XYZ file of C-alpha atoms in Angstrom:
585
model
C 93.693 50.758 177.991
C 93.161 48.600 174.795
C 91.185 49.939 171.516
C 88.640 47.360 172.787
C 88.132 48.740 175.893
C 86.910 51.682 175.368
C 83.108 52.028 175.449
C 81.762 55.361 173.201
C 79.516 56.980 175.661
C 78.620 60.351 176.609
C 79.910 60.167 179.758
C 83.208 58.700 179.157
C 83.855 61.541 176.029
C 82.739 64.534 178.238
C 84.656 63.249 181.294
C 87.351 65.726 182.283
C 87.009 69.240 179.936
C 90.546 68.965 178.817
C 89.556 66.048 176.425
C 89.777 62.720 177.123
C 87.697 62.503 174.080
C 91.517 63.461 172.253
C 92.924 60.384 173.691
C 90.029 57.744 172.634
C 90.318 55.653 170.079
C 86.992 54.131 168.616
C 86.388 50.902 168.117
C 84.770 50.144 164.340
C 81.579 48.673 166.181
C 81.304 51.872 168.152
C 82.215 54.206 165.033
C 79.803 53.390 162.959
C 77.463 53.444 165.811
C 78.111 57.151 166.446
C 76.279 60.405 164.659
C 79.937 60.752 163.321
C 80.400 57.654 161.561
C 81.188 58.995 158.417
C 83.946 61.108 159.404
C 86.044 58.127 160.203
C 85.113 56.314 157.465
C 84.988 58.400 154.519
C 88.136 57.095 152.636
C 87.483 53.807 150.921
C 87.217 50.217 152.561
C 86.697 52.523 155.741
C 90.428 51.519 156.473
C 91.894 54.680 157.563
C 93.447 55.243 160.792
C 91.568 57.344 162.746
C 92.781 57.152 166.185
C 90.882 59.504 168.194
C 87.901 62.133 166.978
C 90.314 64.570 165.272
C 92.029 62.507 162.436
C 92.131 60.694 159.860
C 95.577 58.595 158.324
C 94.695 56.943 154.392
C 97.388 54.531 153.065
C 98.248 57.217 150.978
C 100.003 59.008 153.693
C 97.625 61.916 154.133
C 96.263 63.495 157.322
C 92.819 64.669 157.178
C 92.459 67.133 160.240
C 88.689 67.330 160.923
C 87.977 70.849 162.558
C 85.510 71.611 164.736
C 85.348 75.422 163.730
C 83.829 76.606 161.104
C 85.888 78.273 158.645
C 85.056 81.540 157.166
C 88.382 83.403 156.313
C 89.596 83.774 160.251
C 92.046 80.224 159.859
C 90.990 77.721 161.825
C 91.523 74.993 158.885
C 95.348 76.049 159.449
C 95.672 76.981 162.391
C 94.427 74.083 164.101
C 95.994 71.292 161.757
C 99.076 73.095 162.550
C 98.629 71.720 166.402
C 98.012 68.569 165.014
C 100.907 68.332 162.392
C 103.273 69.896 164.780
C 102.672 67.006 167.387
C 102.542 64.154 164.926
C 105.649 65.526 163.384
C 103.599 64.982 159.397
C 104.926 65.783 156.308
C 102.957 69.331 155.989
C 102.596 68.497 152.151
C 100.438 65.989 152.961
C 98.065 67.841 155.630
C 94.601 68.706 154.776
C 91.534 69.759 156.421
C 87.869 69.524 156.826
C 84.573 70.568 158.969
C 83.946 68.132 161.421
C 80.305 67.108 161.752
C 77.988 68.174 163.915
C 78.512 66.231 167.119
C 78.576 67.860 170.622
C 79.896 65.359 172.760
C 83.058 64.892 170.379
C 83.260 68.734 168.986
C 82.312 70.618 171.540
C 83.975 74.375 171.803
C 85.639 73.551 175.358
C 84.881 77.572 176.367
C 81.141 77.047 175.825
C 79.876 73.706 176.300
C 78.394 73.895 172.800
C 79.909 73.369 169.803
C 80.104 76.560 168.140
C 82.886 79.382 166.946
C 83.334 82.859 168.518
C 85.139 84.905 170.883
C 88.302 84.408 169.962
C 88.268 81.307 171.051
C 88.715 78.464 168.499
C 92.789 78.415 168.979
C 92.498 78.896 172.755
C 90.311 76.319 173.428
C 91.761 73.464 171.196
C 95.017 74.522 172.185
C 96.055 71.286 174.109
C 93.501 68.979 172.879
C 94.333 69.585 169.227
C 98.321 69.144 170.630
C 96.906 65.843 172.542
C 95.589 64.456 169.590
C 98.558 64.716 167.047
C 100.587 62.812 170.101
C 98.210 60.227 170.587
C 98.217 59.090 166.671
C 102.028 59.825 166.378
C 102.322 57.226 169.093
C 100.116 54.612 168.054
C 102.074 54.765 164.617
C 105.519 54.621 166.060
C 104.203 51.350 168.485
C 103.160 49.958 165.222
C 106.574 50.261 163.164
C 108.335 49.098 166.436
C 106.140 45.994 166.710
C 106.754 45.912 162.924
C 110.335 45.997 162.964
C 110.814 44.449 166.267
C 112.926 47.229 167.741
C 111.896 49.555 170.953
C 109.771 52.653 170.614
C 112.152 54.816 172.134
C 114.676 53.988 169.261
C 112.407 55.370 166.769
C 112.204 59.096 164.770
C 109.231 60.498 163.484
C 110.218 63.337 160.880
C 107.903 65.249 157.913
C 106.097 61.935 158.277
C 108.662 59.617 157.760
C 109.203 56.984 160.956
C 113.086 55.858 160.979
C 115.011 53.085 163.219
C 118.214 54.882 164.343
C 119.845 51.697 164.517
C 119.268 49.647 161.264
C 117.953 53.063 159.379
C 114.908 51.030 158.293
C 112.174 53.805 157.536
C 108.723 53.990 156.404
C 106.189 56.387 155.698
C 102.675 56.873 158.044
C 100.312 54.659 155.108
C 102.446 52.027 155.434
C 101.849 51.635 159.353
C 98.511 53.076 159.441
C 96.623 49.587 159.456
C 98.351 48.348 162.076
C 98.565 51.760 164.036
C 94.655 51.187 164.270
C 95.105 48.232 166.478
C 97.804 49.629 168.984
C 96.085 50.947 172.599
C 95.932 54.522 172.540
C 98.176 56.403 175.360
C 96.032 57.576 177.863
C 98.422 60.960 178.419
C 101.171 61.277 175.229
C 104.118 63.283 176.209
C 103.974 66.494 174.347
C 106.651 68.720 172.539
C 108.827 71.433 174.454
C 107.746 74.541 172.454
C 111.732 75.500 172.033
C 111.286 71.782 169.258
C 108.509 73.744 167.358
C 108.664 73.006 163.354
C 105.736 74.183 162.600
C 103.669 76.262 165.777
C 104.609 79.869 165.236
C 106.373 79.466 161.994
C 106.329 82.688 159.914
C 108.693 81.914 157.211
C 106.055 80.384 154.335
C 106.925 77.606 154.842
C 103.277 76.854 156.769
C 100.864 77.341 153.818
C 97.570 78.320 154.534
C 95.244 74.615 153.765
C 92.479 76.637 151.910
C 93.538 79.590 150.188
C 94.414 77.221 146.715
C 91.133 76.123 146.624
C 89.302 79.714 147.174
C 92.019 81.026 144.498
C 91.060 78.923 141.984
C 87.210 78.027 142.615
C 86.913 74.339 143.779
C 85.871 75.428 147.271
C 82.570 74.244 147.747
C 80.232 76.883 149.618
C 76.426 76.692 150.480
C 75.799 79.332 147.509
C 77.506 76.469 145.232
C 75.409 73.885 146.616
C 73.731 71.937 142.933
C 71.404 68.495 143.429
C 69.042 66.765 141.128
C 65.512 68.015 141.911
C 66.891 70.903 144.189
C 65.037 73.712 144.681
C 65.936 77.048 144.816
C 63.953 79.597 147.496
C 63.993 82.865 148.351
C 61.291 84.260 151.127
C 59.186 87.650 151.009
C 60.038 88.845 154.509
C 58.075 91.884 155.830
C 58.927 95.568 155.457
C 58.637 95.924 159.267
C 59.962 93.830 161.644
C 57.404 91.921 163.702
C 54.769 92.255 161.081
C 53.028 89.233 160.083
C 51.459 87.966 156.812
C 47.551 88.894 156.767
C 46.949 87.734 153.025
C 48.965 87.373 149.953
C 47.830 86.683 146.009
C 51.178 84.436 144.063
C 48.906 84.112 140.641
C 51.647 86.317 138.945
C 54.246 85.116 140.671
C 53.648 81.442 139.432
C 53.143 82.245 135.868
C 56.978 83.192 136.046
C 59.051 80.179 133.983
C 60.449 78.137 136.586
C 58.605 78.753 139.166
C 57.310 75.538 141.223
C 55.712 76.636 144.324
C 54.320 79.253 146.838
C 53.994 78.430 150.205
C 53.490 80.802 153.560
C 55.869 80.068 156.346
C 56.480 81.804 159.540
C 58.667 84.059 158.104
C 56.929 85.651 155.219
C 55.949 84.164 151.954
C 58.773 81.676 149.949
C 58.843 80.967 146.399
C 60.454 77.523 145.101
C 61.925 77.636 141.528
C 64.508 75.802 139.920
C 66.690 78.049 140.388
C 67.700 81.656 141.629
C 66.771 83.834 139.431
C 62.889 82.435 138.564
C 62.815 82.434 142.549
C 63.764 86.221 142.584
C 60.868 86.856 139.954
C 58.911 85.448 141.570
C 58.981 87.144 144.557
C 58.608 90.671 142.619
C 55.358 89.597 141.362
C 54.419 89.012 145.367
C 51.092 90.716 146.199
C 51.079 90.559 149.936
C 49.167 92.174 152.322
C 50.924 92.866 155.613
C 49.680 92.537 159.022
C 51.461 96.076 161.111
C 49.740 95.882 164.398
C 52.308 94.445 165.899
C 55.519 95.769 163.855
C 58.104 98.199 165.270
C 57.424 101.331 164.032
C 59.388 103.934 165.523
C 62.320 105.722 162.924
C 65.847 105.613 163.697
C 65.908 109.168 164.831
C 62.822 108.801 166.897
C 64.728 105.743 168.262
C 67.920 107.977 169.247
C 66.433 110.863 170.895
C 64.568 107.815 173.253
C 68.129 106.847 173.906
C 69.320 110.209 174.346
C 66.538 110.893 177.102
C 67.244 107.605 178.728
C 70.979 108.280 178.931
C 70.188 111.273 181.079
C 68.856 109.231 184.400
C 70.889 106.690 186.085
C 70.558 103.415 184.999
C 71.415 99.986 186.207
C 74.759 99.878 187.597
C 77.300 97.420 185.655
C 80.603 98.422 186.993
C 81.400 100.279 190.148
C 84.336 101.651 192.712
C 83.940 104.635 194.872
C 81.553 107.094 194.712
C 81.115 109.003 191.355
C 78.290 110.811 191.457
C 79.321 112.359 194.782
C 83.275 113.415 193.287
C 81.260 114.678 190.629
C 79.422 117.385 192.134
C 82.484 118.506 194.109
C 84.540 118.512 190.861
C 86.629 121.638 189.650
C 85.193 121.166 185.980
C 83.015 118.667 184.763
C 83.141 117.252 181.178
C 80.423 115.875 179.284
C 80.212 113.603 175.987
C 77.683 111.894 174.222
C 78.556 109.085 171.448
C 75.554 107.820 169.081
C 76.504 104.602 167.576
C 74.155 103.627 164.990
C 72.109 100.375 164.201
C 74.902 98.576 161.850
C 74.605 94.972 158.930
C 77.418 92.203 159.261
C 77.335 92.528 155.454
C 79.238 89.177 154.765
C 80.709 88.398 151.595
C 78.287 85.439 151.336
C 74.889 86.410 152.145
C 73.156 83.893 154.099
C 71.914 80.453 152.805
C 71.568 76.705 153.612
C 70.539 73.225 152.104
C 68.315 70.909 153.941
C 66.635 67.456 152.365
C 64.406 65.777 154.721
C 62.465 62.366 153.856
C 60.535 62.039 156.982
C 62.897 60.255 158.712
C 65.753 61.755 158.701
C 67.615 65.633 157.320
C 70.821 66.262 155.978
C 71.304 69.381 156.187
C 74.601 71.802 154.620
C 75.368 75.408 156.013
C 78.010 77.664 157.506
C 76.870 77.497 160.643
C 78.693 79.157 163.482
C 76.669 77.583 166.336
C 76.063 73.981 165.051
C 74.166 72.661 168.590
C 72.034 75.156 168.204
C 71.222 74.824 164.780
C 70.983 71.090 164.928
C 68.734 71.216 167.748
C 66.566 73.690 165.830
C 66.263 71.789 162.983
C 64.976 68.630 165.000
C 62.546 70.209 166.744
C 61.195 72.328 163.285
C 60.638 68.919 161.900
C 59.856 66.785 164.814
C 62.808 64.388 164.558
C 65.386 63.457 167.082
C 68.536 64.759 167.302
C 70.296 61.649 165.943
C 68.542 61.790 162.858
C 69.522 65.051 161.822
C 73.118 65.517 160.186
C 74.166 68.927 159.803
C 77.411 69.281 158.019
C 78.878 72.268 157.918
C 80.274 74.150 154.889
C 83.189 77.081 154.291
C 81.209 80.338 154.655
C 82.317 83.534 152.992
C 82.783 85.563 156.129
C 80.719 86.544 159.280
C 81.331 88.981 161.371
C 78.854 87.409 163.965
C 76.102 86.836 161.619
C 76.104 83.434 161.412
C 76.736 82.883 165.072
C 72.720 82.997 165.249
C 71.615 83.079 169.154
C 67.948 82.284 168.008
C 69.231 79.964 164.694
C 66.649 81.830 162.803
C 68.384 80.757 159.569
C 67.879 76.889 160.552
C 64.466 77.257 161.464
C 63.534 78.930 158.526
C 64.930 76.601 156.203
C 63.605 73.337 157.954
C 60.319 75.221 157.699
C 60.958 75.733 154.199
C 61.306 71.935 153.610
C 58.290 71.356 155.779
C 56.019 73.274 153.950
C 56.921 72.002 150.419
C 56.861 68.325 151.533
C 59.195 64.508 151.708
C 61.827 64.466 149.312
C 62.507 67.916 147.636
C 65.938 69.193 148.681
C 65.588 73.071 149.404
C 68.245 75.849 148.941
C 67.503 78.982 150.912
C 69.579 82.406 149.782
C 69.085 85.183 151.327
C 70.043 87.787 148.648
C 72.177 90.925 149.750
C 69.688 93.336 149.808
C 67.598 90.952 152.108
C 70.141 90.555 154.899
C 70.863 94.749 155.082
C 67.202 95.179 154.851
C 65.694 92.547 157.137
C 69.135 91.008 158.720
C 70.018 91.433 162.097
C 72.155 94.591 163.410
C 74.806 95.259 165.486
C 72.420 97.160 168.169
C 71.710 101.517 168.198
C 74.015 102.036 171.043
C 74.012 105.807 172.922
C 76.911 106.824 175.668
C 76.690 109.364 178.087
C 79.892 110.178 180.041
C 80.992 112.524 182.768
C 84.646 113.209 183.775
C 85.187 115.189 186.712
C 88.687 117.045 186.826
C 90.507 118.434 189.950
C 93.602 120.058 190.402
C 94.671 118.936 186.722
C 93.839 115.019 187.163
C 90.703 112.605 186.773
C 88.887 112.269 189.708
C 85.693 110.963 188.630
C 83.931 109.029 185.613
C 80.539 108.142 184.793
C 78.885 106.124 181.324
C 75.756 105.333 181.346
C 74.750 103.204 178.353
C 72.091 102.727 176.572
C 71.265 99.481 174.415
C 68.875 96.100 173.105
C 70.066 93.096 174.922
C 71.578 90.800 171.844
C 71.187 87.841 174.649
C 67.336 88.663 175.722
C 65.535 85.452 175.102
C 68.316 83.867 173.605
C 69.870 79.843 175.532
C 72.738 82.603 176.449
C 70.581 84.867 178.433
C 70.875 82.644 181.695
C 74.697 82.559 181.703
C 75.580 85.950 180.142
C 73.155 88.363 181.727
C 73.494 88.388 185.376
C 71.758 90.610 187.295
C 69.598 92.000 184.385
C 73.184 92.978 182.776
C 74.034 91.792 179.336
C 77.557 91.749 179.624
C 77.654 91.941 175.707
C 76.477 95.861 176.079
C 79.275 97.109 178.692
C 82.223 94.768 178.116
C 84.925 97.289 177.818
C 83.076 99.871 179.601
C 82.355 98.248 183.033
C 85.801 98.173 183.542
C 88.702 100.116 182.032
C 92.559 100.010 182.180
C 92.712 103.084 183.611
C 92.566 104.177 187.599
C 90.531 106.344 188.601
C 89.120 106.792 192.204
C 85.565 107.086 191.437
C 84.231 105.219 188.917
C 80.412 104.213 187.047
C 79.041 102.290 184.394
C 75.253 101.932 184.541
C 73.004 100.530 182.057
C 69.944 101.180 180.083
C 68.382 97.942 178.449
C 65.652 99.006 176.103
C 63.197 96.712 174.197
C 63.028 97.481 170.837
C 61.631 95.559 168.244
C 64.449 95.356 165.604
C 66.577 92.084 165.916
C 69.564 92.475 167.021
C 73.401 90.499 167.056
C 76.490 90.508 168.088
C 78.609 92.073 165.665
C 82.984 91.359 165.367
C 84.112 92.227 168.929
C 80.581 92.678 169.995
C 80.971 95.390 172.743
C 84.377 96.781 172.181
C 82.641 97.766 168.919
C 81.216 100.936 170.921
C 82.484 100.969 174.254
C 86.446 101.142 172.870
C 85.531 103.956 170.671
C 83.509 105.705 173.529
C 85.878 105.099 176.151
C 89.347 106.031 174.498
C 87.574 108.813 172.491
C 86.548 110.523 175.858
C 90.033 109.858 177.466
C 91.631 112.119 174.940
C 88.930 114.540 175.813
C 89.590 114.462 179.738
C 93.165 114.379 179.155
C 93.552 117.190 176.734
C 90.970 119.401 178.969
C 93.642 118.909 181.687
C 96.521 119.092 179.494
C 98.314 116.061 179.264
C 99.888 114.364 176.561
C 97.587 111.220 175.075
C 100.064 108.772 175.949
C 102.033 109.994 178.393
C 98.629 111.032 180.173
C 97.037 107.422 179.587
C 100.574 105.593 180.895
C 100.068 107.552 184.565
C 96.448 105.890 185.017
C 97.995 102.327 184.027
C 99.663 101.293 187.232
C 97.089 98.085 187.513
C 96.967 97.295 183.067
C 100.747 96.384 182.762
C 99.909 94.218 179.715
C 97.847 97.445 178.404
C 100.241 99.503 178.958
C 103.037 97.961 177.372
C 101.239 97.260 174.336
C 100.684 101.226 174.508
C 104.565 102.343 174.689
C 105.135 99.536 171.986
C 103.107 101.445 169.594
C 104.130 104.587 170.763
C 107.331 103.455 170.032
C 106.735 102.028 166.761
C 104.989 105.600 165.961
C 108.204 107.146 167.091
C 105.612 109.543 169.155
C 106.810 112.833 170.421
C 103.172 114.563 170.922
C 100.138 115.684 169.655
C 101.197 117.849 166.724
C 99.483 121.308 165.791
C 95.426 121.697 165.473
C 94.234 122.601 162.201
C 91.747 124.276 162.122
């Protein structure tokens, strides 16, 4: 396969999961033809090598790593130009990163068909193809130096990005080849290392610095909240005191007699003021005099919410998990114990509250933004403003943290910034922030969660088990729904309680899905928030009721969880446990 016969379609880049799309190189007719153009050509004369979707070689001898993860403090700038570096055997000196655009066909997450960050799965899934890609460029540049030098591949070194002849010791660095590098066929399959040859995978010594922590030390990182442009404007957006409620009038005299001020306008959301910059916006929206349509709003108190929960909790719900027969080992049980865990409704509270840049001219948006889920958002945006998908550009930005909040299943924040540009009109860039007190007051939650669980003991051992859960759906009406809630089951409310590590005969996990009108998302580790809290919290009850030691008592039940359990007597060991000591009390 030549570099010229390789046609950039959808179907050839999706064909085969594992990433064919690592092994392509694209031609400069097709590269500039593609949404991501202007990641392969960003460097100047466009004369980089970029010899697949995942990186970039400048005469300078650096390798630009474009990463398909967002990047907000978990690693993935690292961590995946590690793969990358390690494969290509580069100089890690000269290794950077940055966010790739948003393109699904090239970027996709390979775990969800979308491109998008979460679950643990950004390393996992770009595992190989990340490793696939730093062979494919390594051997394009080593076929150029042998063409070069007139010797055989085979008889050439790549080390800390330095290609050497071990014959003649003639050397040269990866700038000096990448030209012609960008005219050798790409490999279709590139032998990959032996991980005993690691330099750089796995390395804990320092010597593998971490690409952005200089840059978030000393302040040049550039995030959304940073975001400055000529004839920007700044917005912030009166949301309602209740969820669901609606705007039924509003008076903004006040509000634009504040200095700075440019604009009022009533979107979906609420009510926005423009200003030139934050704090006029914020001003502005205190002078607000907005009358709020309830009739629809969510009403019902946190407590009020609970003891609903609580009631539900006490009739069988819809079974998620199941072996045996609980309910009937329960009523024959020596002693039955009961438990009840209220987990309240809980804010991501990232460091970065949310925000986003959009500048649409009719034609076309550019828009800037941590986004977690970029298909979704791009989407979003298109369809807000009525353009294709092509004409949108969404480039993503370093986000100060998460926890699940940006991973948006209903990418409210996109649509209610490409609204925001709507309303104001062609050629006024918008910045929306969200300030902290907005996002814990009208944010979305980690959802009010209530377990109630039933051990049954006999003859000094667990016979029987029973949670029934109670909880919003985070997937309900959500693209997710289809493929994560089977059977009327989100798995997002019971993973970690459906199934446990630990065997016991007779066994049930039912669920309660209640419709609530507070907005709800997952939150870091989404289930195991609850259900690991719940679940090992009402072990220690069973086991100390029968009197058995926590671990030892734990270790018996784990003849099927030999990974679980050896984690266990690892941190037992590393505890130096010898038993529960005295109660105080």
């Amino acid at each position: 396969m030549t570099t010229h016969d390789v046609a950039l379609s959808r179907r050839a880049m999706l064909k085969g999961a594992a990433g064919l799309v690592i092994g392509l190189y694209l031609p400069e007719k097709a590269r500039a033809q593609s949404g991501a153009a202007h990641a392969f050509r960003r460097a100047a004369g466009g004369a980089d090598f970029a010899p697949n979707a995942f990186i970039r070689i400048g005469a300078d001898d650096t390798v630009t790593v474009l990463i398909k993860h967002i990047e907000f403090g978990q690693g993935p700038f690292t961590g995946l130009a590690t793969l990358v570096a390690e494969e290509l055997d580069a100089d890690w000196s000269k290794v950077r990163a940055e966010h790739a655009p948003s393109n699904t066909d090239f970027y996709k997450n390979l775990a969800f068909g979308v491109q998008g960050t979460g679950g643990s799965t950004a390393i996992a899934n770009s595992y190989d193809q990340m490793r696939k890609a730093g062979a494919t460029a390594r051997a394009m540049l080593v076929a150029a130096a042998a063409q070069s030098w007139g010797v055989p591949a085979r008889e050439i070194t790549v080390e800390r990005g330095v290609l050497r002849h071990t014959g003649t010791g003639r050397e040269g660095r990866f700038g000096q080849f990448a030209e012609a590098a960008a005219r050798q066929p790409a490999p279709a399959d590139p032998p990959l290392k032996d991980p005993s040859v690691f330099r750089l995978i796995g390395r804990d010594d320092g010597s593998v610095r971490k690409l952005d922590s200089a840059a978030k030390s000393n302040g040049t990182a550039q995030f959304t909240i940073d975001m400055r442009e000529p004839g920007m404007l700044t917005v912030v957006v009166a949301h309602p005191p209740r969820f669901g409620a609606r705007v039924a009038s509003f008076d903004a005299s006040a509000a634009r007699a504040i200095q700075g001020v440019v604009d009022v306008k009533q979107v979906p959301t609420g009510v926005a003021v423009y200003a030139n910059g934050t704090w006029p916006a914020i001003k502005g929206r205190e002078q607000l005099r907005i009358s709020w349509d309830e009739s629809a709003a969510e009403k019902r108190s946190s407590d009020q919410l609970i003891e609903e929960y609580r009631a539900l909790a006490r009739r069988p719900g819809r079974i998620a998990g199941a072996h045996g027969d609980a309910i009937t080992t329960l009523a024959r049980a020596e002693r039955i114990i009961e438990a009840e865990y209220v987990f309240p409704y809980l804010a991501h509270a990232p460091m970065e509250p949310l925000d986003g840049f959009l500048r649409w001219d009719g034609q076309r948006a550019h828009a800037r933004f941590g986004s977690q889920l970029q298909t979704l958002d791009h989407q979003t945006i298109a369809t807000v403003l009525g353009l294709k998908p092509e004409q949108v550009e969404l480039e993503t930005m370093l986000a100060g943290g998460s926890f699940g909040r940006r991973a948006q299943q209903t990418s409210h924040l996109a649509a209610e910034l490409a609204e925001l540009a709507k309303a104001i009109g062609l050629g006024r860039p918008v910045k929306l922030v969200w300030t902290r007190e907005d996002d814990i007051r009208g944010g979305y939650y980690r959802p009010l969660i209530v377990h109630r669980m039933r051990g049954g003991l006999r003859d000094g051992k667990i016979v029987a088990w029973t949670d029934t859960v109670v909880s919003q759906s985070i997937l309900k009406g959500s693209p997710f729904e289809a493929v994560m809630a089977k059977g009327g089951i989100d798995a997002t409310s019971v993973e970690g309680a459906k199934e446990i590590p630990y065997d016991i005969a007779d066994f049930r996990c039912d669920l309660h899905t209640t419709d609530v009108g507070v907005p709800v998302l997952w939150w870091r580790s989404v289930g195991h928030t609850h259900t690991g809290y719940a679940v090992e919290c009402f072990v220690d009850e069973l086991l100390q009721a029968t009197g058995q030691d926590p671990v030892a008592g734990r270790l018996a039940m784990m003849g099927k969880a030999p990974r679980e359990a050896g984690v266990l007597r690892a941190v037992a060991e590393l505890a130096q446990w010898s038993g529960p000591g005295p109660v105080n009390g």
